[in-house]
Short mmCIF file of C-alpha atoms in Angstrom, two decimals:
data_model
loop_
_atom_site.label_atom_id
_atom_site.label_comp_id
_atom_site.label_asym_id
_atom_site.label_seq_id
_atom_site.Cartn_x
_atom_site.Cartn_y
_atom_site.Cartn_z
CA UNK A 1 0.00 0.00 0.00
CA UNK A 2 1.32 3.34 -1.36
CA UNK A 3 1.23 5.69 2.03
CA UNK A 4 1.69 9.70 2.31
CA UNK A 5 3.76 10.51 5.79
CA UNK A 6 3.86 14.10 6.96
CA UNK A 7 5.90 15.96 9.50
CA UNK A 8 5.38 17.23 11.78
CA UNK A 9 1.63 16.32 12.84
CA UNK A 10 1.46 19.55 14.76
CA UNK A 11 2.89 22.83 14.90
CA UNK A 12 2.39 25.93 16.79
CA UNK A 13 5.06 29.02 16.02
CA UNK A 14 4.68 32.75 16.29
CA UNK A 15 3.86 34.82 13.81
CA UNK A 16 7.01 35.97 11.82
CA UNK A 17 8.73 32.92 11.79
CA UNK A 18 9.43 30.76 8.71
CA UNK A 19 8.79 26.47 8.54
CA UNK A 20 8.71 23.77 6.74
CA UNK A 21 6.84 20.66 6.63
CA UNK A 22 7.04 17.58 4.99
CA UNK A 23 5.61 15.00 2.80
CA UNK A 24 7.62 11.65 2.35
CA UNK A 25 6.42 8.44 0.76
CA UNK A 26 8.74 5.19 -0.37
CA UNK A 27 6.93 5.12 -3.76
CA UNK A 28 7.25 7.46 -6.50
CA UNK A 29 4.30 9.38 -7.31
CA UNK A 30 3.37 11.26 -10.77
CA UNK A 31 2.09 14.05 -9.09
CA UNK A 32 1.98 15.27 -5.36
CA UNK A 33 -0.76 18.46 -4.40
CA UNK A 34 -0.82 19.95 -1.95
CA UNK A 35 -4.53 21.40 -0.13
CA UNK A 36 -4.98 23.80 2.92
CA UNK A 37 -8.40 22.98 5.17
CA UNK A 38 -9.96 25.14 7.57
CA UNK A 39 -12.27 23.77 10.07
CA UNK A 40 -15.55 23.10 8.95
CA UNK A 41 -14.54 23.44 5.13
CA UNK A 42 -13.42 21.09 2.44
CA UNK A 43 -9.56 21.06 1.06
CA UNK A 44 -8.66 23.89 -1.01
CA UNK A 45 -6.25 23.06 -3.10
CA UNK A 46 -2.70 24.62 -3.22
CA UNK A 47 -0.26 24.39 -5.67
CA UNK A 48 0.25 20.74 -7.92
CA UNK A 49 4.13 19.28 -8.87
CA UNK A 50 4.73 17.35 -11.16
CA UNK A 51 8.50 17.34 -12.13
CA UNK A 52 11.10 16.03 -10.14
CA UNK A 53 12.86 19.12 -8.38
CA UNK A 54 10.44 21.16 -9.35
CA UNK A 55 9.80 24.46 -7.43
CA UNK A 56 7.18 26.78 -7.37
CA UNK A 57 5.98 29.35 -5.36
CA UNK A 58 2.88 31.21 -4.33
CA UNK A 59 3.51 34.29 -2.59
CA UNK A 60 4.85 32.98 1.02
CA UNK A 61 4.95 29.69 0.15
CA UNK A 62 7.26 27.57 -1.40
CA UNK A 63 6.78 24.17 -2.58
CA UNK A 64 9.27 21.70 -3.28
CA UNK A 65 9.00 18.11 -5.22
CA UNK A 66 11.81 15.68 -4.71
CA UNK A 67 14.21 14.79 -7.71
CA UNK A 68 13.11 11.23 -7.13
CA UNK A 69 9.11 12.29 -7.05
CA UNK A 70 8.83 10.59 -3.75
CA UNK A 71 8.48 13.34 -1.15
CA UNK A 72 7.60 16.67 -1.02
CA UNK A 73 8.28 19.83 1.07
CA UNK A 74 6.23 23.39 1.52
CA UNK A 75 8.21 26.27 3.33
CA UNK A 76 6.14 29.26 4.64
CA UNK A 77 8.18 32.39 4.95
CA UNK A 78 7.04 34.85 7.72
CA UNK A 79 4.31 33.19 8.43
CA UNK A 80 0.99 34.83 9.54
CA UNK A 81 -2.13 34.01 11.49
CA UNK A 82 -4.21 33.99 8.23
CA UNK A 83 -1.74 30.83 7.40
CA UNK A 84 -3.29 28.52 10.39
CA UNK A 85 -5.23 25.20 9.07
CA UNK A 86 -4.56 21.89 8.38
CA UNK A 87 -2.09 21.14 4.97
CA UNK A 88 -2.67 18.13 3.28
CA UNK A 89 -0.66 16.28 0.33
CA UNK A 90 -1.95 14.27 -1.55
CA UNK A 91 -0.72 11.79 -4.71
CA UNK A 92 -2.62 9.26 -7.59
CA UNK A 93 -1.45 5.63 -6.50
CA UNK A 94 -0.71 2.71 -8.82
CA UNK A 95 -4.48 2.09 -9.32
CA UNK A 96 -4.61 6.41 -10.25
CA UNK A 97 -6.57 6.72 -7.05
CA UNK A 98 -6.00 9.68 -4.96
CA UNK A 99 -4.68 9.05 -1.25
CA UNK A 100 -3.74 11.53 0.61
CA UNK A 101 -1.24 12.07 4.15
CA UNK A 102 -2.97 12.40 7.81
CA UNK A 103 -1.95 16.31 7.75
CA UNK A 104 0.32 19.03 9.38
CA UNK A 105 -1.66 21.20 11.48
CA UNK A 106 -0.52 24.11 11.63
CA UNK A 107 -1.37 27.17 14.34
CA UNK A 108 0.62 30.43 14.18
CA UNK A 109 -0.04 32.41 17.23
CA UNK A 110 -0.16 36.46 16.99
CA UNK B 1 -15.67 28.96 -3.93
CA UNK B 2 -14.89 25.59 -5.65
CA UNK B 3 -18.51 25.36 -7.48
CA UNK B 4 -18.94 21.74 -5.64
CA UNK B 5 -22.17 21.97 -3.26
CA UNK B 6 -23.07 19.09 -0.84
CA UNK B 7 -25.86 18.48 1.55
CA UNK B 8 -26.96 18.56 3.83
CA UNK B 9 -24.15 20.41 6.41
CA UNK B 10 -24.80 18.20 9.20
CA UNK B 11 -26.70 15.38 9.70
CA UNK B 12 -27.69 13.33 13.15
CA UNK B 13 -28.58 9.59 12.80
CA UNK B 14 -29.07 6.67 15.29
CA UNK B 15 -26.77 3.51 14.66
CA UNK B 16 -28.31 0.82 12.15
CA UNK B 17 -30.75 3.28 10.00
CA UNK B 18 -29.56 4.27 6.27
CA UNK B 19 -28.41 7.76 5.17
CA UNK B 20 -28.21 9.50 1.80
CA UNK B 21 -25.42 12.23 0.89
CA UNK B 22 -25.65 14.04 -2.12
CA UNK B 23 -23.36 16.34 -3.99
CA UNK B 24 -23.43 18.97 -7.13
CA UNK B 25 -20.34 18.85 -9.23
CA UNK B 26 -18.30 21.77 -10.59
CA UNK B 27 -19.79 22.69 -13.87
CA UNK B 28 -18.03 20.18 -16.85
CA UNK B 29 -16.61 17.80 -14.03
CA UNK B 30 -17.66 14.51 -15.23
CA UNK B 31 -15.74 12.82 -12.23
CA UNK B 32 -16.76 12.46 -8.72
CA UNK B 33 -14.97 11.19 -5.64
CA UNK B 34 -16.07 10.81 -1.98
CA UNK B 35 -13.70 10.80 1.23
CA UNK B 36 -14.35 10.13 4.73
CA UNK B 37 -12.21 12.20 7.00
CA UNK B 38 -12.38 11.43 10.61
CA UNK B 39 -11.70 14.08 13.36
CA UNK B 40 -7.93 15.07 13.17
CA UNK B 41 -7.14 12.64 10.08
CA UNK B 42 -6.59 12.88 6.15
CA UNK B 43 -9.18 12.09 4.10
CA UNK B 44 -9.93 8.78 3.67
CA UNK B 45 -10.60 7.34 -0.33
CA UNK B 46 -14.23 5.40 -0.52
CA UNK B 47 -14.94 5.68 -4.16
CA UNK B 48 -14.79 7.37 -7.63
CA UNK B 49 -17.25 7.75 -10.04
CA UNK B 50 -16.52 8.31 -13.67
CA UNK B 51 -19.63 9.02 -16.29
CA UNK B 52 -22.09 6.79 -13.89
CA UNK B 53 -19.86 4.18 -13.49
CA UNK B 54 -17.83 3.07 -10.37
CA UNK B 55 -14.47 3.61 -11.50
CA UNK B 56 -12.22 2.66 -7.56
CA UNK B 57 -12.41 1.83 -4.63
CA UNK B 58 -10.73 1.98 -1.53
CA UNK B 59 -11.38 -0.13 1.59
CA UNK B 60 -15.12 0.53 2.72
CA UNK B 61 -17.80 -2.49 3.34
CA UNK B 62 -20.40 -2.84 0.76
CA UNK B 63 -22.28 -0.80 2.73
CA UNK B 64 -21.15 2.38 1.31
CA UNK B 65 -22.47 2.61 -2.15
CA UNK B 66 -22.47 5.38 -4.34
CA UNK B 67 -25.00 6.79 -7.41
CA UNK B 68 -23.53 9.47 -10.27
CA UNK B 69 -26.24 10.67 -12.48
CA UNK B 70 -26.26 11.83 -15.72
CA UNK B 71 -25.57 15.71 -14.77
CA UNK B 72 -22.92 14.33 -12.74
CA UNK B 73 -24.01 14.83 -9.87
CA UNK B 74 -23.56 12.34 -7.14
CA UNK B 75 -25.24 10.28 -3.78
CA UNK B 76 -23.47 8.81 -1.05
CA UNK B 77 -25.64 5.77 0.76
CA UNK B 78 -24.70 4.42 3.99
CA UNK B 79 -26.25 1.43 5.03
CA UNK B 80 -26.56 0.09 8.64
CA UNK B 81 -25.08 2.55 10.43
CA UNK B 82 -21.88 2.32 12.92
CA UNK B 83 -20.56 4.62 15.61
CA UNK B 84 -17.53 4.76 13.64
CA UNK B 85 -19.19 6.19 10.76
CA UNK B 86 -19.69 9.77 12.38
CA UNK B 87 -17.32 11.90 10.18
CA UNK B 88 -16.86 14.58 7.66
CA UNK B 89 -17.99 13.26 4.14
CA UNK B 90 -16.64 15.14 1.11
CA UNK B 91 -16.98 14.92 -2.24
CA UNK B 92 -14.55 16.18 -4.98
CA UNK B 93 -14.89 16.63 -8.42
CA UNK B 94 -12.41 16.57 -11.51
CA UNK B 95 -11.71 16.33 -14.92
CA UNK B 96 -10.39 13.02 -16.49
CA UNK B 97 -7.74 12.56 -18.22
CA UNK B 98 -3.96 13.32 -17.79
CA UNK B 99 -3.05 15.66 -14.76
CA UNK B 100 -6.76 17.18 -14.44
CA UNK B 101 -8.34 13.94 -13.19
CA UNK B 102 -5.69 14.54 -10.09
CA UNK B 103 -6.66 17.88 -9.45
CA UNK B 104 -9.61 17.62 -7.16
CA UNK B 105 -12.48 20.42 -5.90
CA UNK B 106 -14.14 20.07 -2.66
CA UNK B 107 -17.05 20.58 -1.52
CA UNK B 108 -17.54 21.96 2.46
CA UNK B 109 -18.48 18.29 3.40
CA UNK B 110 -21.50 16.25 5.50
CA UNK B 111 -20.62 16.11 8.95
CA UNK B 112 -22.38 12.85 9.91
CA UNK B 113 -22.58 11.98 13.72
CA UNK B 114 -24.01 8.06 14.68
CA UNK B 115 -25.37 8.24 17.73
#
């Protein structure tokens, strides 16, 4: 059974402060996204990677595939209250089915 | 706003009766998945539905079945209910085909308690 770790589970930092967290599998994925979910709402999804090494960024955040499309990171630079939620990644498995990790969740205090 | 609408928000049942979810797709999605997520976890794969047709599934009893219609949009029946049912249901939809059909909208989700 493919399986999506992340790391930490939990997180609490001040606002201001940069992390990372992490997304590591022993199985090579096609694609990894990754979603931010607020309480009471659905996943919203983030960013998608596709290419090994691949980087991309949206605003604050930086997301990171592995060269061997196995894990994945997302770094949040000065991070804010606004940024609080639980962040999700998620990759198709052999059968193309999505499965996705447990979740860091993350709480930036003010 | 992802377009995908599901209802109801919340839901109360007693173990052992049935229960009906239902979800509207994103306009043009012709592919339909529904996840259980239990308090504090990932989501959790039950099925996929592709053009009306069960296209996957992950480890749920028989129990859980699923209907896609032909405006794609979707039911979620649960049969018999357990206490361990109670969780937040969502449904996604997607395109198919290449990198689309892994890119995923959710709905807000069914919380579901089994009492």
């Amino acid at each position: 059974t493919q399986l999506l770790e992340q790391s930490p589970q939990f997180l609490s930092i001040q606002e201001g402060e940069n992390l990372t967290v992490y997304c590591n599998s022993s199985s090579v994925f096609s694609s990894l996204q990754w979603y931010r979910q607020e309480p009471g709402e659905g996943p919203v999804l983030l960013v998608t990677v596709v290419t090994g090494g691949e980087v991309k960024k949206l605003k604050r955040l930086t997301f990171q595939f592995g060269d061997a499309r196995k894990d994945s990171s997302l770094h949040i630079t000065a991070a804010q209250t606004g940024d609080t939620g639980l962040y999700l990644c998620a990759g198709a498995d052999r059968d193309d089915k999505i499965i996705f990790g447990k979740g860091t969740r993350l709480h930036i205090l003010p | 706003e992802t377009g995908v609408t599901q209802s109801p928000t919340h839901l109360i049942k007693t173990r052992g009766q049935q229960v009906t979810l239902r979800c509207s797709s994103q306009s043009g999605h012709n592919t339909v998945s529904w996840y259980q997520q239990a308090l504090g976890q990932g989501p959790q794969f039950i099925f996929q539905y592709y053009r009306e047709e069960e296209n996957g599934r992950g480890n749920f009893p028989p129990r859980f079945s699923g209907l896609q219609f032909p405006n794609y949009s979707s039911e979620l029946n649960v049969n018999a209910l357990e206490l361990d049912d109670s969780a937040l249901y969502l449904c996604a939809s997607s395109l198919d085909g290449g990198l689309a059909k892994n890119i995923q909208y959710f709905g807000a989700g069914t919380r579901l308690s089994v009492l």
